[in-house]
JSON list of C-alpha atoms in Angstrom, two decimals:
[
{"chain": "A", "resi": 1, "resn": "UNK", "atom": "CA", "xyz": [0.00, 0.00, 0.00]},
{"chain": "A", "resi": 2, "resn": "UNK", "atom": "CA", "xyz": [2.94, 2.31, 0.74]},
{"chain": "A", "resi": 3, "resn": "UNK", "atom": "CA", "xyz": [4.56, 1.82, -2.67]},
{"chain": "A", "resi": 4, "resn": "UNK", "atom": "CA", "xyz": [1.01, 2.21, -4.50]},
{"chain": "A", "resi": 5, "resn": "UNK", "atom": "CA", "xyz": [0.70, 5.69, -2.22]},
{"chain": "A", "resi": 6, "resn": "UNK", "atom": "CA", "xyz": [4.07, 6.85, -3.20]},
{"chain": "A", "resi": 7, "resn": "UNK", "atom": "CA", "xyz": [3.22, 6.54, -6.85]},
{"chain": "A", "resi": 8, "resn": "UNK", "atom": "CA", "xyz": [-0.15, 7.81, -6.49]},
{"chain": "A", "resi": 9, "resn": "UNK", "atom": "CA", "xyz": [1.05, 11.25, -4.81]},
{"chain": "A", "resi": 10, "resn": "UNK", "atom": "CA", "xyz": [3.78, 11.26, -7.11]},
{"chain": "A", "resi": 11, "resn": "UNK", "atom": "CA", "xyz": [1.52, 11.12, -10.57]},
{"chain": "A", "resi": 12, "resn": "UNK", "atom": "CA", "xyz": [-1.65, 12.75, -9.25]},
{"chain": "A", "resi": 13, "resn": "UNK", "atom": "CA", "xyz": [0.87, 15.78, -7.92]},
{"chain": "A", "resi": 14, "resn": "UNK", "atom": "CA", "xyz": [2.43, 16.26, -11.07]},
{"chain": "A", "resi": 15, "resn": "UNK", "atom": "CA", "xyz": [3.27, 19.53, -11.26]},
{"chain": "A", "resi": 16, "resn": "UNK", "atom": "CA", "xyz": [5.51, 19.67, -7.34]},
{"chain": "A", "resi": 17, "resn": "UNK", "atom": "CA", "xyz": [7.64, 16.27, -9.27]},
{"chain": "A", "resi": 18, "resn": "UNK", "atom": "CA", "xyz": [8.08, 17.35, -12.40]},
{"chain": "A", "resi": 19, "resn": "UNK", "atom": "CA", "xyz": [11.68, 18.13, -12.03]},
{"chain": "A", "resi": 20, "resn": "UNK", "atom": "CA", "xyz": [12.57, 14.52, -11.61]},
{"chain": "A", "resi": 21, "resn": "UNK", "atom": "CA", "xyz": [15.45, 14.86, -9.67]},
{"chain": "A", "resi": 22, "resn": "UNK", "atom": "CA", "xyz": [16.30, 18.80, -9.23]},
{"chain": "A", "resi": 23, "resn": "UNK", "atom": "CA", "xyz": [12.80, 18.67, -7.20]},
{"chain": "A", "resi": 24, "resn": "UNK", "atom": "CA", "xyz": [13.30, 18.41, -3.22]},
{"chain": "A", "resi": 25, "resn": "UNK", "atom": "CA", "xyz": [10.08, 17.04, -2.89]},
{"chain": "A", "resi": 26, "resn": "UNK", "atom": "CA", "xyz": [10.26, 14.24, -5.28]},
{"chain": "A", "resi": 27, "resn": "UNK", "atom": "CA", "xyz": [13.79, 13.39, -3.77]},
{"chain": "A", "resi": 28, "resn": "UNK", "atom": "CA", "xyz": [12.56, 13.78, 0.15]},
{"chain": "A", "resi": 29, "resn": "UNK", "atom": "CA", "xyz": [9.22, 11.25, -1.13]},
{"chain": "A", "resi": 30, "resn": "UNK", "atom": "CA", "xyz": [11.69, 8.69, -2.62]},
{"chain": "A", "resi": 31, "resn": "UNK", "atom": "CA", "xyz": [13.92, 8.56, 0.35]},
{"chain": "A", "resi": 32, "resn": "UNK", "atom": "CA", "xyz": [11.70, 7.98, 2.78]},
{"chain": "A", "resi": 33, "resn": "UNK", "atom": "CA", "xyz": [9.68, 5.47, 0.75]},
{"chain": "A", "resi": 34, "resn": "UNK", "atom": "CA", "xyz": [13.02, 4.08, 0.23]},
{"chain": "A", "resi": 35, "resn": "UNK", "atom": "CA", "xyz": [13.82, 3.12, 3.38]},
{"chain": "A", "resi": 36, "resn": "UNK", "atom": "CA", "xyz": [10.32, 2.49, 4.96]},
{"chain": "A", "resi": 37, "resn": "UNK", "atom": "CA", "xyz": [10.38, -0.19, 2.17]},
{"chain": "A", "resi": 38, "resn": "UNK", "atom": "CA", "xyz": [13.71, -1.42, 3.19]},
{"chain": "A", "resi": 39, "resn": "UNK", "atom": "CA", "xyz": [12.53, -1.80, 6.25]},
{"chain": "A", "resi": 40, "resn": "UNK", "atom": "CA", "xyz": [9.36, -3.37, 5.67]},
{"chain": "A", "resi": 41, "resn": "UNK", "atom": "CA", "xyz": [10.49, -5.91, 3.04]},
{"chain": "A", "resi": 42, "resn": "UNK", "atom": "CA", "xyz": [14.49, -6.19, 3.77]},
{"chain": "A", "resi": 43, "resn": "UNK", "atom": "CA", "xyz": [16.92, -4.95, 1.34]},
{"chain": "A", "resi": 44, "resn": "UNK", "atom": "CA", "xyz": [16.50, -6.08, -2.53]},
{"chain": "A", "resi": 45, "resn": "UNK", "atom": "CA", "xyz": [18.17, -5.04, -5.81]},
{"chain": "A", "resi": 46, "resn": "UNK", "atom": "CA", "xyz": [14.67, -4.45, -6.95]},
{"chain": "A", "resi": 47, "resn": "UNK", "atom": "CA", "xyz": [14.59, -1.04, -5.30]},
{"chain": "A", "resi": 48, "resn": "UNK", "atom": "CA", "xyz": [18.17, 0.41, -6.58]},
{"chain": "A", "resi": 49, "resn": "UNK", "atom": "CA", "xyz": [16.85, 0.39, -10.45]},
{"chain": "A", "resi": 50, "resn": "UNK", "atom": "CA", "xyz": [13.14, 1.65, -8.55]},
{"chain": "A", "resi": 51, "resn": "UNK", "atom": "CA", "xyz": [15.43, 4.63, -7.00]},
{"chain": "A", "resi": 52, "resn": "UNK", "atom": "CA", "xyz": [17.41, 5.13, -10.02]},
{"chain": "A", "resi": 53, "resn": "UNK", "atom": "CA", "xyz": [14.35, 5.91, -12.24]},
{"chain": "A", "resi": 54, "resn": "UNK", "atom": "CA", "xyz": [12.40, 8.10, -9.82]},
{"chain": "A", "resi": 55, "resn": "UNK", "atom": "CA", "xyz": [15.36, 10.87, -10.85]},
{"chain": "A", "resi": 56, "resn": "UNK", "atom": "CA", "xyz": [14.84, 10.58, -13.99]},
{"chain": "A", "resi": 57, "resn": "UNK", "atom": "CA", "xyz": [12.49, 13.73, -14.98]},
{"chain": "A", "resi": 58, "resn": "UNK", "atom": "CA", "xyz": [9.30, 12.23, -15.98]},
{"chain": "A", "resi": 59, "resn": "UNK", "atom": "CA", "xyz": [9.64, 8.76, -14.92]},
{"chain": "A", "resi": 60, "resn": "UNK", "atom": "CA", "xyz": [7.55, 9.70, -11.88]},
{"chain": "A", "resi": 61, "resn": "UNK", "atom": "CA", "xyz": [4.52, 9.03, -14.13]},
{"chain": "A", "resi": 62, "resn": "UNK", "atom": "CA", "xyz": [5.50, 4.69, -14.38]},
{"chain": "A", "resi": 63, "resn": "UNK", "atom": "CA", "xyz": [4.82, 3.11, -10.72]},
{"chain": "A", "resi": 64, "resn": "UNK", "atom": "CA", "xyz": [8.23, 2.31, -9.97]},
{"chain": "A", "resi": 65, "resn": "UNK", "atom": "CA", "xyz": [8.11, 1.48, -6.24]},
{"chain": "A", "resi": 66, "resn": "UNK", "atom": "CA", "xyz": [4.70, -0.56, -6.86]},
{"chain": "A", "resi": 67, "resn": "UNK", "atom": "CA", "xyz": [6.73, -2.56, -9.63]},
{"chain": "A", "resi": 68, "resn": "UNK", "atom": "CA", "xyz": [9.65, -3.53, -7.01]},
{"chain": "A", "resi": 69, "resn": "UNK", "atom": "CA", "xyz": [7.39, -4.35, -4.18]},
{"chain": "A", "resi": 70, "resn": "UNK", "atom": "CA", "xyz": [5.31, -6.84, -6.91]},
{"chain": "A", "resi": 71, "resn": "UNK", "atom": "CA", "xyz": [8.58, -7.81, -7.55]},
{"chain": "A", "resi": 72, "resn": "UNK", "atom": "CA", "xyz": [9.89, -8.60, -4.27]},
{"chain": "A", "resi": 73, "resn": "UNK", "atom": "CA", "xyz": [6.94, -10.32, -3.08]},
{"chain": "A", "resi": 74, "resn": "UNK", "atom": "CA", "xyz": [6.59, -12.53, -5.24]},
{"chain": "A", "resi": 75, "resn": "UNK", "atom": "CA", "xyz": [10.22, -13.90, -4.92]},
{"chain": "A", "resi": 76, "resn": "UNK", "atom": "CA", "xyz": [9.66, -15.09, -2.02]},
{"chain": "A", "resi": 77, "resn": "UNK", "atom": "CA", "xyz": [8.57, -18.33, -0.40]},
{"chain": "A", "resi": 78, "resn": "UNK", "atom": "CA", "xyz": [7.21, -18.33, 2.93]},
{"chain": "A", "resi": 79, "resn": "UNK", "atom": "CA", "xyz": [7.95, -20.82, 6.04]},
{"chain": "A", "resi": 80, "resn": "UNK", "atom": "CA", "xyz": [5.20, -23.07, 5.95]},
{"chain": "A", "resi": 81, "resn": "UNK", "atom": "CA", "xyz": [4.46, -23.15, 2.54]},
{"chain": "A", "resi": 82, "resn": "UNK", "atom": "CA", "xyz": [4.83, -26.26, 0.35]},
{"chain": "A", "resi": 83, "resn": "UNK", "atom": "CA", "xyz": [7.67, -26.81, -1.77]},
{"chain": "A", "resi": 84, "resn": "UNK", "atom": "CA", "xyz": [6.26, -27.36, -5.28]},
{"chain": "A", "resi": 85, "resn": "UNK", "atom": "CA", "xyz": [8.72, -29.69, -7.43]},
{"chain": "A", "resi": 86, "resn": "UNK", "atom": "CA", "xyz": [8.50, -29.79, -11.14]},
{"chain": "A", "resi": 87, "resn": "UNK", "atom": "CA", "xyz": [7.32, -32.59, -12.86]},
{"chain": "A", "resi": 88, "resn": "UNK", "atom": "CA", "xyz": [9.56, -35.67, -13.29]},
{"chain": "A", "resi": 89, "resn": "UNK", "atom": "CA", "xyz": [10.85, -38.88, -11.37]},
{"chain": "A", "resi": 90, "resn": "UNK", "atom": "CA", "xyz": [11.07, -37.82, -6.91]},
{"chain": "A", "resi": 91, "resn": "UNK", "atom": "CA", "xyz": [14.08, -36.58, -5.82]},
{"chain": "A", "resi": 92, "resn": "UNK", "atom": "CA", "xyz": [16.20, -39.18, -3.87]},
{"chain": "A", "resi": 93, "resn": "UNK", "atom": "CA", "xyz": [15.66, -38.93, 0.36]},
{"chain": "A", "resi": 94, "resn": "UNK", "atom": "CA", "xyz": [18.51, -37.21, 1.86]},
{"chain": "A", "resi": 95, "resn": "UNK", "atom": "CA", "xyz": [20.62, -39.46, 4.16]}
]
């Protein structure tokens, strides 16, 4: 939800980010979405190339940070969760 706000203040308030980088605002808003992310998700490549393109003037209007949270999340497998094999002959036990 964080990474889908970020984008949405960042495309819907147009005219404070459209200096890309050269605009306090838009760097201040990347920062600290930045790290809250970091935080909330542990640290990823997916958010360098995310950070990279938010100071690029005009790249504010693609959802960056809501592409490397999809991203991120969806790497992931969770304890618990059932390894899922592909299809062929079972792997040997493990001695």
């Amino acid at each position: 939800m964080l990474a889908m706000a970020a984008d949405f203040v960042q495309i819907v308030g147009f005219p404070i980010f459209v200096e890309g980088a050269m605009s306090p605002a838009d760097s201040l808003l990347d920062m600290v979405v930045g790290v809250i992310l970091i935080r909330l998700l542990g640290w990823h490549w997916a958010f360098l190339p995310s950070l990279m393109a938010e100071m690029i003037p005009g790249m504010d209007l693609f959802p960056t940070w809501t592409a490397a949270v999809w991203f991120v999340t969806r790497q992931r497998m969770h304890a618990g969760e059932p390894e899922i094999l592909p299809p062929g002959p079972a792997p040997e036990a493990r001695r």
